[in-house]
Coordinates of C-alpha atoms in Angstrom, one line a residue:
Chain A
X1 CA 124.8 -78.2 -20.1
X2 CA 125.8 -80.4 -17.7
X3 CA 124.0 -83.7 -16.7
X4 CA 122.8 -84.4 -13.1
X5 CA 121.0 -87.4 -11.8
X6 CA 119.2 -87.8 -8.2
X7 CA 118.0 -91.0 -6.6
X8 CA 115.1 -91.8 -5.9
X9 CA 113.2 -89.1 -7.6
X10 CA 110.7 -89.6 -4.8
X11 CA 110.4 -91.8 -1.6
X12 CA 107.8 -92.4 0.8
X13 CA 108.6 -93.5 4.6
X14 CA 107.8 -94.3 7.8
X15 CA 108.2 -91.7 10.4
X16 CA 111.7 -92.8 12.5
X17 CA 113.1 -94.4 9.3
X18 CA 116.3 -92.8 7.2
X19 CA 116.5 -92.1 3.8
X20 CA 119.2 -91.9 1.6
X21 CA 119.7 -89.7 -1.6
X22 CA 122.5 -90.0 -3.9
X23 CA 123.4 -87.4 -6.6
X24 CA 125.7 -87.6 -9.4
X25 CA 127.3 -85.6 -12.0
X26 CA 127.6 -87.7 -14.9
X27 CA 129.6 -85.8 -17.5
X28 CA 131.1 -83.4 -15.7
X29 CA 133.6 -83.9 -12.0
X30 CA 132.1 -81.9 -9.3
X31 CA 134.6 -80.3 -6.5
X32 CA 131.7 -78.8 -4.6
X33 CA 128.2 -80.0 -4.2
X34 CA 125.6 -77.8 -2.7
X35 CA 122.3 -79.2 -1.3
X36 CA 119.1 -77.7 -1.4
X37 CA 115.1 -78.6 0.3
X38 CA 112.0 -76.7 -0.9
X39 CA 108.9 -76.8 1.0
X40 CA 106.1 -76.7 -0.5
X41 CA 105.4 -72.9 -1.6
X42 CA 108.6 -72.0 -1.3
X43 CA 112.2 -71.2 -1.8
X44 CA 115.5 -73.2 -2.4
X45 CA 117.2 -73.4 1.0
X46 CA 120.6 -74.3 1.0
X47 CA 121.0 -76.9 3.4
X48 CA 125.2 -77.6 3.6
X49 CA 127.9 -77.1 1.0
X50 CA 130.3 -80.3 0.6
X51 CA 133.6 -80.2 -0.7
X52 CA 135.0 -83.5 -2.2
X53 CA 137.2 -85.5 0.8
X54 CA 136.1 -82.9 3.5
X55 CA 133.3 -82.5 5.7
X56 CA 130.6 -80.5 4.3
X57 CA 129.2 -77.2 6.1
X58 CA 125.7 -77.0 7.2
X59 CA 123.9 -73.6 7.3
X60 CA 122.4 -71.8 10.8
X61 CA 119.3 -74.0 11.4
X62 CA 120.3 -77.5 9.9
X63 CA 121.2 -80.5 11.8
X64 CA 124.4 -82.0 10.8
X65 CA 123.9 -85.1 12.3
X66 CA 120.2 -85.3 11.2
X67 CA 121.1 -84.7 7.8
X68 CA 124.4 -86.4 6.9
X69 CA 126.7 -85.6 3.9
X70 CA 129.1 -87.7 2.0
X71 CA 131.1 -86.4 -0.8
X72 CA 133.3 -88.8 -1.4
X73 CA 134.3 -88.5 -4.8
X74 CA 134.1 -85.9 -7.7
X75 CA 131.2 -87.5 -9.3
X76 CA 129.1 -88.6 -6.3
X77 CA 127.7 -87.1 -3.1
X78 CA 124.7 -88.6 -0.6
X79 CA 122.4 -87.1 1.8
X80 CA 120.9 -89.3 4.4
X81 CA 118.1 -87.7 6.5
X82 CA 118.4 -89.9 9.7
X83 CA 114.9 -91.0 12.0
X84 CA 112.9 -89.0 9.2
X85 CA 109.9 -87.1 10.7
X86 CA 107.1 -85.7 8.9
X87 CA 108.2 -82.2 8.8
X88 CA 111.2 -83.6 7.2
X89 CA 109.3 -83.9 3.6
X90 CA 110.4 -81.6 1.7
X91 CA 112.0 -81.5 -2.3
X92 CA 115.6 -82.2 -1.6
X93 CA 117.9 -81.0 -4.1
X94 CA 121.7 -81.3 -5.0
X95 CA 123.7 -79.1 -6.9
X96 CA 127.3 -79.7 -8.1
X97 CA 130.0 -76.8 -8.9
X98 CA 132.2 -77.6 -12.0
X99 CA 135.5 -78.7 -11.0
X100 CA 137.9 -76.1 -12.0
X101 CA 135.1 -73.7 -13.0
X102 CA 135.8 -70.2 -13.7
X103 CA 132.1 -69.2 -13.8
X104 CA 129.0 -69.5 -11.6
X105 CA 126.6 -71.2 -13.5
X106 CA 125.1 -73.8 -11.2
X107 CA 123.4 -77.2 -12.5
X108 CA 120.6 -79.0 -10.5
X109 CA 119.7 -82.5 -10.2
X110 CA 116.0 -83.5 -10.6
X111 CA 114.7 -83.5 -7.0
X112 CA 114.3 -85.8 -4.7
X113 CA 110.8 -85.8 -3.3
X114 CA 110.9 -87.1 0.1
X115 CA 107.3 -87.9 2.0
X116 CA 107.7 -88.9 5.9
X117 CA 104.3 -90.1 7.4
Chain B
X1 CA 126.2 -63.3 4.3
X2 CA 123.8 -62.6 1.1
X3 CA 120.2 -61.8 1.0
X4 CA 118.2 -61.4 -1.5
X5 CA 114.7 -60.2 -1.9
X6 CA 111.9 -60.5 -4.6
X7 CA 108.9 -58.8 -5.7
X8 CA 106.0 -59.7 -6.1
X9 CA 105.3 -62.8 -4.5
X10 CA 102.7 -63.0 -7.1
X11 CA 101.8 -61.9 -10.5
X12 CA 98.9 -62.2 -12.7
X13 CA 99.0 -60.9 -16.3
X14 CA 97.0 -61.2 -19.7
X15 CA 98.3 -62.9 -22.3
X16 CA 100.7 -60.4 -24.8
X17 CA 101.3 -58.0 -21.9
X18 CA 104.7 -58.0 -20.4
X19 CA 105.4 -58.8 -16.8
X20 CA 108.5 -57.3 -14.6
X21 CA 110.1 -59.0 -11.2
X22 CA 112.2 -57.2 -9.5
X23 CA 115.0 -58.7 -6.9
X24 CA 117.5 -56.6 -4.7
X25 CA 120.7 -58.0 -2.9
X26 CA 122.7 -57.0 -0.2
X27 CA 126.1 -58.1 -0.5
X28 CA 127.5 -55.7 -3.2
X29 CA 130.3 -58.4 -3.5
X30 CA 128.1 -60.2 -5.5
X31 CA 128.6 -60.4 -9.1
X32 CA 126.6 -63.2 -11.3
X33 CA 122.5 -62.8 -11.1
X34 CA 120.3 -65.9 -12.1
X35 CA 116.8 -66.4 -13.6
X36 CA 115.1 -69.3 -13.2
X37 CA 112.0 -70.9 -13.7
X38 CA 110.6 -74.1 -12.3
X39 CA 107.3 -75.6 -13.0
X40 CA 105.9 -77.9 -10.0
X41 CA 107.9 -80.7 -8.6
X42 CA 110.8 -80.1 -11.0
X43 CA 114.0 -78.8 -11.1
X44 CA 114.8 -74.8 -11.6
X45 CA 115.6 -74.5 -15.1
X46 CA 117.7 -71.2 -15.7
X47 CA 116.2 -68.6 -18.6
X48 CA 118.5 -66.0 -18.1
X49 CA 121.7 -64.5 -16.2
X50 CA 123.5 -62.1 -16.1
X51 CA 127.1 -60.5 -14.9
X52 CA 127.7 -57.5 -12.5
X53 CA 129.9 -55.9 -15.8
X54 CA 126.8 -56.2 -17.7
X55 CA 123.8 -53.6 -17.7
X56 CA 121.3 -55.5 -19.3
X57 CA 120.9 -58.9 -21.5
X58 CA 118.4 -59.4 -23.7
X59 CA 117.3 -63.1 -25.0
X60 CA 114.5 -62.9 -27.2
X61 CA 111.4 -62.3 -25.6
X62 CA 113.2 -62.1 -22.0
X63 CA 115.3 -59.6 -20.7
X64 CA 117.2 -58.9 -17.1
X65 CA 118.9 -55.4 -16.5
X66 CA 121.3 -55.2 -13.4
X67 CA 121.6 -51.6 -11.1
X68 CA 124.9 -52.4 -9.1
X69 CA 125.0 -48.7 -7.4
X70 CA 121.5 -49.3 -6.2
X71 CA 122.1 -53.6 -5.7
X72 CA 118.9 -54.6 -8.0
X73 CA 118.1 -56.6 -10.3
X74 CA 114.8 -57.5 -12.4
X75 CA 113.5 -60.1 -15.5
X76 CA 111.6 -58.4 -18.2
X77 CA 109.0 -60.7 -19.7
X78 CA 107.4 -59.4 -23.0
X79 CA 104.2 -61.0 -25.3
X80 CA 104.1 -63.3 -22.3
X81 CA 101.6 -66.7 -23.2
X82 CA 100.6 -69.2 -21.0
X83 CA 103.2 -71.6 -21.0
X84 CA 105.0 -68.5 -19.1
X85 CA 103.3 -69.1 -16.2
X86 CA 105.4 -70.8 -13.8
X87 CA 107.2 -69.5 -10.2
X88 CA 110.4 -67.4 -11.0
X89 CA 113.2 -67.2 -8.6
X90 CA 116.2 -64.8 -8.9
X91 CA 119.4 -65.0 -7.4
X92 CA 122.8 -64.4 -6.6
X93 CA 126.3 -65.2 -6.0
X94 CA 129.7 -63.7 -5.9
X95 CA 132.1 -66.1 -6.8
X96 CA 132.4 -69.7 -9.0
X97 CA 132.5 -72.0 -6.1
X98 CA 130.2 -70.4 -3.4
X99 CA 126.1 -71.5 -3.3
X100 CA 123.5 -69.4 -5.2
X101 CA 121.1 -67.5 -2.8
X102 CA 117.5 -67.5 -3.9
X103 CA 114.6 -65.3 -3.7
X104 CA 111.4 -66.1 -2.4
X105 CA 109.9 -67.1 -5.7
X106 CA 107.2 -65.1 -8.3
X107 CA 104.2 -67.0 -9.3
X108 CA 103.7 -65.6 -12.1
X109 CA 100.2 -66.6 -14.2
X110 CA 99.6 -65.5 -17.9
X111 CA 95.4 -66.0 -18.8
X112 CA 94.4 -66.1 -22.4

């Protein structure tokens, strides 16, 4: 399968701080990268869908300019969580789409665990 | 846009029985149906999937078997053990390219 790496796997901050998680595809070029958070207990929410060179789309409910995207190549993409508050922490995770893929399969990075005090 | 719901939220079951989820979706547009398990603070590892031109896949002890006219879906554990026990989410998409939706999650606990 393919490999995904996130960075940091986990962060601690000060409330009012901002954060930034990278994730890449390493073996693999990624057209589309889909970000995730899980609270704790829950579900995988998609956050925003980012297409390489393009602004990324944020789903009903998330802040675009508290959580900014960059996709700006086909093996990287960030999320910065800007003035981090504590109900910010969550388990942020990034998922790229095969470039050219014909199926659906979806590969995750590790998680970034994200604690705001 | 999708939604997709699972049951139970929770699940309990003795070790060797077999243990069932089931999911249902809305959007009968969608056509490829995830499993996947994650153990705590890591990533959702898939165990299964299957295809909306598929009625059932089987993968040793795990199986999922897909209802399109009636849009569900549900994971067939059998002999389950302990190192079963993890939360299960299903899922669903309709096309390469778009984001999975995910249930709620099934805790699902196997005792010895």
């Amino acid at each position: 399968g393919a490999v995904v790496s996130q960075h940091p796997s986990w962060v601690i901050c000060k409330s009012g701080t901002s954060v930034k998680i990278e994730c890449r595809s390493l073996d693999f070029q990624a057209t589309t990268m889909f970000w995730y958070r899980q609270f704790p207990k829950q579900s995988l929410m998609l956050m925003a869908t980012s297409n390489e060179g393009s602004k990324a789309t944020y789903e009903q409910g998330v802040e675009k300019d508290k959580f900014l995207i960059n996709h700006a190549s086909l093996t990287l993409s960030t999320l910065t969580v800007t003035s981090a508050h504590p109900e910010d922490s969550s388990f942020y995770i990034c998922s790229p789409n095969v470039a050219g893929g014909s199926y659906n399969e979806q590969f995750f990075g590790p998680g970034t665990r994200l604690t705001v005090l | 846009g999708e939604n997709v719901e699972q049951h139970p939220s929770t699940l309990s079951v003795q070790e060797g029985d077999s243990a069932v989820i089931k999911c249902t979706y809305s959007d009968s547009a969608s056509n490829y149906f995830p499993w996947y398990k994650q153990e705590l603070g890591k990533r959702p590892q898939l165990i299964i999937d299957i295809r909306s031109n598929v009625g059932e896949k089987k993968d040793q002890r795990i199986a999922v078997t897909l209802n399109k006219t009636a849009k569900h879906f549900s994971l067939h554990i059998t002999e389950t053990q302990p190192e079963d026990s993890a939360v299960y989410f299903c899922a669903a998409t309709y096309q390469a390219g778009t984001a999975l939706i995910f249930g709620k999650g099934t805790t699902l606990s196997v005792s010895s």
